[in-house]
Amino acid sequence: MESIVFASNNSHKLDEVREKLKSFFEINSLKDISCFDDIPETADTFEGNAEQKANWVLEKYNYDCFADDSGIEIEALDGRPGVFSARYAGENCTYEDNNLKVMKELEGEANRNAKFVTVICLKLNGKTKFFRGEVKGKIISEFRGGEGFGYDPIFRPYGYDKTYAEMGIEEKNKFSHRAVALSKMISYLSNKN
Ligand code: IMP
């Protein structure tokens, strides 16, 4: 079976990706190719950051690969935290710090619309392709649920009465922003030949 690098060491993402791509590729992580670099993510778009990571692996290690970049965009905050989602409350901040910062910024704000975004950049056989997944919802005004990570406890997707953090990982992975982007990549891979 062909192998490809997924430019990540996040074990949750690797499990999900390995399961969903098992009929296409054997997936190698960054660790598997002995890449321990702190890969720069300095672009101001999800596409730019995903491509930066994918290019790093392709250019320095010479492997076909794909990379993802995700975050949450909040309408009333002009799209922030966006590409700064991981470190929104500052270097070394916790998920809770980020959530508290968002809550504070939205105090008294009626517009709670937000969306999670994932962009995957695939570099395969000399071609570059992008796949975008989005899930729209609202930022609620309290923390709810103990599953997941990041902004999950304050994000309630449209059509659900639970936050991402109140869903089990299985339910979330069926429709999450990452799952949507991944499904688009799978459709592309299925129709490519
Ligand atoms: P990454 O690009 O997937 O590493 O995501 C960057 C940041 O976006 C994470 O550190 C989280 O703060 C946030 N984020 C991305 N995906 C999710 C999610 O599914 N739930 C909650 N937060 C997320």
Coordinates of C-alpha atoms and ligand atoms in Angstrom, one line a residue:
M1 CA 0.0 0.0 0.0
E2 CA 1.2 3.5 -0.8
S3 CA 2.3 5.6 2.2
I4 CA 1.9 9.3 2.9
V5 CA 2.9 11.6 5.7
F6 CA 0.3 13.4 7.8
A7 CA 2.2 16.4 9.2
S8 CA 1.1 16.0 12.8
N9 CA 2.0 14.2 16.0
N10 CA -1.5 14.6 17.5
S11 CA -2.5 11.1 18.4
H12 CA -6.3 11.9 18.3
K13 CA -6.0 13.3 14.8
L14 CA -3.7 10.4 13.7
D15 CA -6.2 7.8 14.9
E16 CA -9.1 9.5 13.1
V17 CA -7.1 9.9 9.9
R18 CA -5.7 6.4 9.9
E19 CA -9.2 4.9 10.4
K20 CA -10.7 7.0 7.6
L21 CA -7.9 6.6 5.1
K22 CA -7.1 3.0 5.7
S23 CA -8.1 1.8 2.2
F24 CA -5.9 4.5 0.6
F25 CA -2.7 5.0 2.5
E26 CA -0.5 3.8 5.3
I27 CA -0.2 7.0 7.3
N28 CA 3.2 8.1 8.8
S29 CA 3.3 10.8 11.4
L30 CA 6.1 13.4 11.7
K31 CA 7.7 11.3 14.4
D32 CA 7.7 8.3 12.0
I33 CA 9.8 10.2 9.5
S34 CA 12.1 11.5 12.4
C35 CA 10.9 15.1 11.9
F36 CA 11.1 16.8 15.2
D37 CA 11.2 20.4 13.8
D38 CA 9.1 23.2 15.2
I39 CA 7.4 23.8 11.8
P40 CA 6.6 27.5 11.3
E41 CA 2.9 28.5 11.0
T42 CA 3.2 32.2 10.2
A43 CA 0.6 32.7 7.5
D44 CA -2.5 34.7 8.1
T45 CA -4.9 32.1 6.5
F46 CA -5.7 28.5 7.3
E47 CA -4.7 27.6 3.7
G48 CA -1.4 29.4 4.1
N49 CA -0.5 27.6 7.3
A50 CA -1.6 24.2 6.1
E51 CA 0.5 24.6 2.9
Q52 CA 3.5 25.9 4.9
K53 CA 3.5 22.7 7.0
A54 CA 3.0 20.4 3.9
N55 CA 5.8 22.2 2.0
W56 CA 8.1 21.7 4.9
V57 CA 7.7 18.0 4.8
L58 CA 7.9 17.8 1.0
E59 CA 10.9 20.1 0.6
K60 CA 13.0 19.0 3.6
Y61 CA 12.1 15.4 3.8
N62 CA 10.9 14.6 0.3
Y63 CA 7.7 12.9 1.1
D64 CA 4.2 13.4 -0.3
C65 CA 2.1 14.5 2.6
F66 CA -0.9 16.4 3.8
A67 CA -1.2 18.9 6.7
D68 CA -4.2 20.6 8.4
D69 CA -4.8 23.8 10.1
S70 CA -7.9 24.6 12.1
G71 CA -9.4 27.2 14.3
I72 CA -12.6 29.0 15.3
E73 CA -13.8 32.3 13.7
I74 CA -16.2 34.4 15.7
E75 CA -18.4 36.9 13.8
A76 CA -18.6 39.6 16.4
L77 CA -14.8 39.5 16.8
D78 CA -14.2 40.1 13.1
G79 CA -13.2 36.4 12.7
R80 CA -10.8 36.2 15.6
P81 CA -9.3 34.0 17.1
G82 CA -9.0 32.4 13.6
V83 CA -5.5 31.3 12.8
F84 CA -4.5 32.4 16.3
S85 CA -6.9 29.9 18.0
A86 CA -4.2 27.9 19.7
R87 CA -2.5 30.7 21.5
Y88 CA -5.3 33.3 21.6
A89 CA -4.8 34.2 25.3
G90 CA -0.9 34.3 24.9
E91 CA 2.1 32.0 24.7
N92 CA 1.7 28.9 27.0
C93 CA -2.0 29.6 27.6
T94 CA -4.4 26.8 28.4
Y95 CA -7.6 26.0 26.6
E96 CA -9.5 27.5 29.5
D97 CA -7.6 30.8 29.2
N98 CA -8.6 31.0 25.6
N99 CA -12.3 30.2 26.4
L100 CA -12.4 32.8 29.2
K101 CA -10.9 35.4 26.9
V102 CA -13.5 34.7 24.2
M103 CA -16.3 34.8 26.9
K104 CA -15.0 38.2 28.2
E105 CA -14.8 39.7 24.7
L106 CA -18.4 38.6 23.9
E107 CA -19.9 39.9 27.2
G108 CA -23.1 41.8 26.4
E109 CA -22.8 40.8 22.7
A110 CA -26.0 39.6 21.1
N111 CA -24.3 38.1 18.0
R112 CA -22.8 34.8 19.1
N113 CA -22.3 33.3 15.6
A114 CA -19.1 31.4 15.1
K115 CA -17.7 28.7 12.9
F116 CA -15.0 26.1 13.2
V117 CA -12.8 25.7 10.1
T118 CA -10.3 23.1 9.0
V119 CA -8.2 23.3 5.9
I120 CA -6.2 20.4 4.6
C121 CA -3.4 20.9 2.1
L122 CA -2.5 17.7 0.2
K123 CA 0.8 17.5 -1.8
L124 CA 0.5 14.3 -3.9
N125 CA 2.4 13.4 -7.1
G126 CA 3.4 17.0 -7.8
K127 CA -0.1 18.4 -7.3
T128 CA -1.4 20.7 -4.5
K129 CA -5.0 20.4 -3.4
F130 CA -7.0 22.2 -0.6
F131 CA -10.0 20.8 1.2
R132 CA -12.0 23.0 3.6
G133 CA -14.5 21.9 6.2
E134 CA -16.7 24.3 8.2
V135 CA -19.2 23.9 11.0
K136 CA -21.4 26.8 12.0
G137 CA -22.8 27.4 15.4
K138 CA -22.9 29.7 18.5
I139 CA -20.7 30.6 21.4
I140 CA -22.7 29.9 24.5
S141 CA -22.2 31.9 27.7
E142 CA -21.2 29.1 30.0
F143 CA -18.9 26.1 29.8
R144 CA -20.7 22.8 29.1
G145 CA -19.4 19.3 28.8
G146 CA -16.1 17.5 29.6
E147 CA -15.2 15.8 26.3
G148 CA -13.0 17.0 23.6
F149 CA -10.5 19.9 23.8
G150 CA -10.0 23.6 22.9
Y151 CA -13.1 25.6 22.4
D152 CA -15.4 22.5 22.5
P153 CA -17.1 23.5 25.9
I154 CA -18.4 26.9 24.6
F155 CA -19.3 25.9 21.0
R156 CA -22.8 24.6 20.2
P157 CA -23.2 23.6 16.5
Y158 CA -26.4 24.6 14.7
G159 CA -29.1 21.8 14.8
Y160 CA -27.8 20.4 18.2
D161 CA -28.7 21.2 21.7
K162 CA -25.3 20.0 23.0
T163 CA -21.9 21.6 22.8
Y164 CA -19.0 19.8 21.0
A165 CA -17.8 18.9 24.6
E166 CA -21.1 17.3 25.5
M167 CA -20.8 14.9 22.6
G168 CA -18.7 11.8 22.6
I169 CA -15.8 11.9 20.2
E170 CA -17.6 9.5 17.9
E171 CA -20.6 11.8 17.5
K172 CA -18.4 14.8 17.0
N173 CA -16.2 13.1 14.5
K174 CA -19.1 12.2 12.3
F175 CA -19.7 15.8 11.3
S176 CA -17.0 18.0 12.7
H177 CA -15.1 20.6 10.6
R178 CA -12.1 18.2 10.4
A179 CA -14.3 15.3 9.4
V180 CA -15.9 17.4 6.6
A181 CA -12.4 18.4 5.2
L182 CA -11.2 14.8 5.5
S183 CA -14.4 13.5 3.6
K184 CA -13.7 16.0 0.8
M185 CA -10.1 14.7 0.5
I186 CA -11.4 11.1 0.5
S187 CA -13.8 11.9 -2.3
Y188 CA -11.0 13.4 -4.3
L189 CA -8.8 10.4 -3.7
S190 CA -11.6 8.0 -4.6
N191 CA -12.3 9.8 -7.9
K192 CA -8.7 10.6 -8.9
N193 CA -7.9 7.4 -10.9
Ligands
IMP1 P1 -5.0 22.8 15.0 O1 -4.6 23.6 13.8 O2 -5.9 21.7 14.6 O3 -3.9 22.4 15.8 O4 -6.0 23.7 15.8 C1 -5.5 25.0 16.4 C2 -6.4 25.4 17.6 O5 -7.8 25.5 17.2 C3 -6.4 24.3 18.7 O6 -5.4 24.5 19.6 C4 -7.8 24.6 19.4 O7 -7.6 25.7 20.2 C5 -8.6 25.0 18.2 N1 -9.4 23.9 17.6 C6 -9.2 23.2 16.5 N2 -10.0 22.2 16.3 C7 -10.8 22.2 17.4 C8 -11.9 21.4 17.8 O8 -12.3 20.4 17.2 N3 -12.4 21.7 19.0 C9 -12.0 22.7 19.8 N4 -11.0 23.5 19.5 C10 -10.4 23.3 18.3

